[in-house]
CSV table of C-alpha atoms in Angstrom, one decimal:
chain,number,residue,atom,x,y,z
F,142,MET,CA,31.3,120.8,-193.6
F,143,SER,CA,32.2,118.5,-196.4
F,144,PRO,CA,33.7,119.9,-199.5
F,145,VAL,CA,31.3,121.3,-202.1
F,146,PHE,CA,33.2,119.7,-204.9
F,147,ALA,CA,34.5,116.1,-205.0
F,148,HIS,CA,38.2,115.6,-205.6
F,149,GLY,CA,39.2,117.2,-209.0
F,150,HIS,CA,35.8,118.6,-209.7
F,151,LEU,CA,36.5,122.2,-208.8
F,152,ARG,CA,39.4,122.1,-211.3
F,153,LEU,CA,37.0,120.8,-214.0
F,154,TYR,CA,34.4,123.4,-213.0
F,155,LEU,CA,36.9,126.2,-213.4
F,156,LEU,CA,37.4,125.1,-217.0
F,157,VAL,CA,33.6,125.2,-217.4
F,158,LEU,CA,33.5,128.8,-216.2
F,159,LEU,CA,36.5,129.9,-218.3
F,160,ALA,CA,34.9,128.3,-221.4
F,161,ASP,CA,32.3,131.2,-221.3
F,162,HIS,CA,35.0,133.9,-221.5
F,163,PRO,CA,38.4,134.8,-220.0
F,164,MET,CA,38.4,136.1,-216.4
F,165,HIS,CA,40.7,137.3,-213.8
F,166,GLY,CA,40.9,135.3,-210.5
F,167,TYR,CA,38.4,137.5,-208.6
F,168,GLU,CA,35.9,137.2,-211.4
F,169,VAL,CA,36.2,133.4,-211.3
F,170,ILE,CA,35.5,133.5,-207.5
F,171,THR,CA,32.6,135.8,-208.1
F,172,ALA,CA,31.2,133.6,-210.9
F,173,LEU,CA,31.4,130.5,-208.6
F,174,GLY,CA,29.6,132.5,-205.9
F,175,ASP,CA,26.9,133.5,-208.5
F,176,ARG,CA,26.5,129.9,-209.7
F,177,PHE,CA,25.9,128.9,-206.0
F,178,GLY,CA,23.5,131.8,-205.4
F,179,GLY,CA,25.9,133.1,-202.8
F,180,THR,CA,25.6,130.0,-200.6
F,181,TYR,CA,29.2,129.0,-201.4
F,182,VAL,CA,32.1,131.4,-202.3
F,183,PRO,CA,35.5,129.7,-202.5
F,184,SER,CA,38.5,131.5,-201.0
F,185,ALA,CA,41.4,132.8,-203.1
F,186,GLY,CA,43.5,130.1,-201.5
F,187,THR,CA,41.2,127.5,-203.0
F,188,VAL,CA,40.9,129.0,-206.5
F,189,TYR,CA,44.3,130.5,-207.4
F,190,PRO,CA,46.4,127.3,-206.9
F,191,ARG,CA,44.0,125.4,-209.1
F,192,LEU,CA,44.2,128.1,-211.8
F,193,SER,CA,48.0,128.0,-211.6
F,194,LYS,CA,47.9,124.2,-212.0
F,195,LEU,CA,45.6,124.5,-215.0
F,196,ASP,CA,48.1,126.9,-216.5
F,197,GLU,CA,51.0,124.5,-215.8
F,198,ASP,CA,48.9,121.7,-217.5
F,199,GLY,CA,48.4,123.8,-220.6
F,200,LEU,CA,44.6,123.9,-220.1
F,201,VAL,CA,44.4,127.6,-219.5
F,202,THR,CA,46.7,130.6,-220.3
F,203,LYS,CA,47.4,133.5,-218.1
F,204,THR,CA,48.2,137.0,-219.2
F,205,SER,CA,48.9,140.1,-217.3
F,206,ASP,CA,46.3,142.9,-217.6
F,207,GLY,CA,47.8,145.7,-215.6
F,208,ARG,CA,47.7,144.5,-212.0
F,209,LYS,CA,45.4,141.6,-212.8
F,210,THR,CA,46.1,138.2,-214.3
F,211,VAL,CA,43.5,137.1,-216.8
F,212,TYR,CA,42.9,133.4,-217.4
F,213,ALA,CA,41.6,132.0,-220.7
F,214,ILE,CA,40.8,128.4,-221.6
F,215,THR,CA,43.1,126.9,-224.3
F,216,ASP,CA,42.2,124.4,-227.1
F,217,ALA,CA,43.5,121.6,-224.8
F,218,GLY,CA,41.2,122.8,-222.0
F,219,ARG,CA,38.2,122.8,-224.4
F,220,ALA,CA,39.2,119.3,-225.6
F,221,GLU,CA,39.2,118.1,-222.0
F,222,LEU,CA,35.8,119.6,-221.4
F,223,ASP,CA,34.6,117.8,-224.6
F,224,ALA,CA,36.2,114.5,-223.5
F,225,ARG,CA,34.6,114.8,-220.1
F,226,ALA,CA,31.2,116.1,-221.2
F,227,ASP,CA,29.2,113.4,-219.3
F,228,GLU,CA,31.2,114.2,-216.1
F,229,VAL,CA,30.5,117.9,-216.7
F,230,ALA,CA,26.8,117.2,-217.0
F,231,GLN,CA,26.9,115.3,-213.7
F,232,LEU,CA,28.9,118.1,-212.1
F,233,GLU,CA,26.3,120.7,-213.2
F,234,HIS,CA,23.6,118.5,-211.7
F,235,GLY,CA,25.7,118.1,-208.5
F,236,VAL,CA,26.1,121.9,-208.3
F,237,ALA,CA,22.3,122.3,-208.5
F,238,ASP,CA,21.9,119.7,-205.7
F,239,SER,CA,24.6,121.4,-203.6
F,240,VAL,CA,23.0,124.8,-204.0
F,241,LYS,CA,19.7,123.4,-202.8
F,242,SER,CA,21.3,121.6,-199.9
F,243,LEU,CA,23.3,124.7,-198.9
F,244,ALA,CA,20.2,126.9,-199.2
F,245,ASP,CA,18.2,124.4,-197.0
F,246,GLY,CA,20.9,124.7,-194.4
F,247,VAL,CA,20.9,128.5,-194.5
F,248,ARG,CA,17.1,128.5,-194.5
F,249,ALA,CA,16.9,126.2,-191.4
F,250,SER,CA,19.5,128.3,-189.6
F,251,VAL,CA,17.8,131.6,-190.4
F,252,GLY,CA,14.4,130.2,-189.5
F,253,ALA,CA,15.6,128.9,-186.2
F,254,ALA,CA,17.4,132.2,-185.4
F,255,MET,CA,14.3,134.1,-186.2
F,256,GLN,CA,12.2,131.8,-184.0
F,257,SER,CA,14.7,132.3,-181.2
F,258,LEU,CA,14.8,136.0,-181.6
F,259,ARG,CA,11.0,136.3,-181.6
F,260,ALA,CA,10.8,134.1,-178.4
F,261,ASP,CA,13.5,136.2,-176.7
F,262,LEU,CA,11.9,139.5,-177.7
F,263,ALA,CA,8.5,138.3,-176.5
F,264,ALA,CA,10.0,137.1,-173.2
F,265,ALA,CA,11.8,140.3,-172.7
F,266,GLN,CA,8.7,142.3,-173.5
F,267,HIS,CA,6.5,140.4,-171.0
F,268,GLY,CA,9.3,139.6,-168.5
F,269,ALA,CA,8.5,135.9,-168.8
F,270,PRO,CA,11.0,133.1,-169.3
F,271,THR,CA,11.2,131.7,-172.9
F,272,LYS,CA,9.4,128.5,-173.7
F,273,ASP,CA,10.3,125.8,-176.1
F,274,SER,CA,8.1,124.5,-179.0
F,275,ALA,CA,6.1,122.3,-176.5
F,276,GLY,CA,5.4,125.4,-174.3
F,277,GLU,CA,7.8,124.2,-171.6
F,278,PRO,CA,10.0,126.9,-170.0
F,279,THR,CA,13.6,126.6,-170.9
F,280,ALA,CA,16.2,126.5,-168.1
F,281,VAL,CA,18.0,129.5,-169.6
F,282,PRO,CA,16.0,131.8,-171.9
F,283,GLY,CA,16.6,130.7,-175.5
F,284,THR,CA,18.7,127.6,-174.7
F,285,GLY,CA,16.2,125.1,-176.1
F,286,VAL,CA,15.7,127.1,-179.2
F,287,ARG,CA,19.5,127.4,-179.7
F,288,SER,CA,19.9,123.7,-179.2
F,289,LEU,CA,17.2,123.0,-181.7
F,290,ARG,CA,18.9,125.4,-184.2
F,291,ASP,CA,22.3,123.7,-183.6
F,292,ALA,CA,20.7,120.3,-184.0
F,293,GLU,CA,18.9,121.3,-187.3
F,294,MET,CA,22.2,122.7,-188.6
F,295,ALA,CA,24.0,119.5,-187.8
F,296,VAL,CA,21.3,117.5,-189.6
F,297,ALA,CA,21.6,119.9,-192.6
F,298,VAL,CA,25.4,119.5,-192.7
F,299,PHE,CA,25.1,115.7,-192.3
F,300,ARG,CA,22.6,115.5,-195.1
F,301,GLN,CA,24.8,117.5,-197.4
F,302,GLN,CA,27.9,115.3,-196.6
F,303,LEU,CA,25.9,112.1,-197.0
F,304,ARG,CA,24.4,113.2,-200.4
F,305,ALA,CA,28.0,113.9,-201.6
F,306,ASP,CA,29.2,110.6,-200.3
F,307,LEU,CA,26.2,108.8,-202.0
F,308,ARG,CA,26.8,110.5,-205.3
F,309,ARG,CA,30.5,109.5,-205.2
F,310,ARG,CA,29.6,105.9,-204.4
F,311,ALA,CA,27.0,105.9,-207.2
F,312,ALA,CA,29.5,107.3,-209.7
F,313,ARG,CA,32.0,104.5,-208.7
F,314,GLY,CA,29.3,101.9,-208.9
F,315,THR,CA,29.6,100.9,-205.2
F,316,LEU,CA,26.2,102.0,-204.1
F,317,ASP,CA,24.0,98.8,-203.9
F,318,ASP,CA,20.8,97.8,-202.2
F,319,ALA,CA,22.6,96.4,-199.2
F,320,ALA,CA,24.4,99.8,-198.6
F,321,VAL,CA,21.0,101.6,-198.9
F,322,GLN,CA,19.4,99.2,-196.4
F,323,ARG,CA,22.3,99.7,-193.9
F,324,LEU,CA,21.8,103.4,-194.3
F,325,ARG,CA,18.1,103.1,-193.6
F,326,ASP,CA,18.6,100.9,-190.6
F,327,GLY,CA,21.3,103.2,-189.2
F,328,LEU,CA,19.2,106.3,-189.6
F,329,GLU,CA,16.2,104.6,-188.0
F,330,ALA,CA,18.3,103.5,-185.0
F,331,LEU,CA,19.6,107.0,-184.6
F,332,ARG,CA,16.1,108.5,-184.8
F,333,LYS,CA,14.8,106.0,-182.2
F,334,SER,CA,17.8,106.8,-179.8
F,335,PHE,CA,16.4,110.3,-179.4
């Protein structure tokens, strides 16, 4: 799966979260998970090193509160957010797109799993082999449905990665009509190969 944030954007987004109020590391992780509707929750190994770097750069401060370290944005951190306001707005838009894309992937996976479960339960109840969406028996009960689920998940992941790549190219100004046409031609050739 591609990264949810482009290079340097998680660092910027941590400043956005801390601009609301000081938080300890676990609260930051939870806040990120909440912003993504639970579809993305970063690991401690992803968040804590970035918080430490923000502290080294003077953009946040950290203070000990018993066993927890609380991070708060500094004036320099707020100045960086102000200076990068357009980038922050694009980042917020990107987060909304990522949430939708991740949710689509989860929805497709859950839907395919439910379809597979229903088919397996029906086959077990009637002692009949499972059938695919065209009504053809599968060689091994549930195999066709599992393959479909895997293929749909691969498409969802590809879509998410491609959207992130396209947004990066658009931000750099390297997305032109010729690139879009190559994308269309490639996708159509791939579709026809099936």
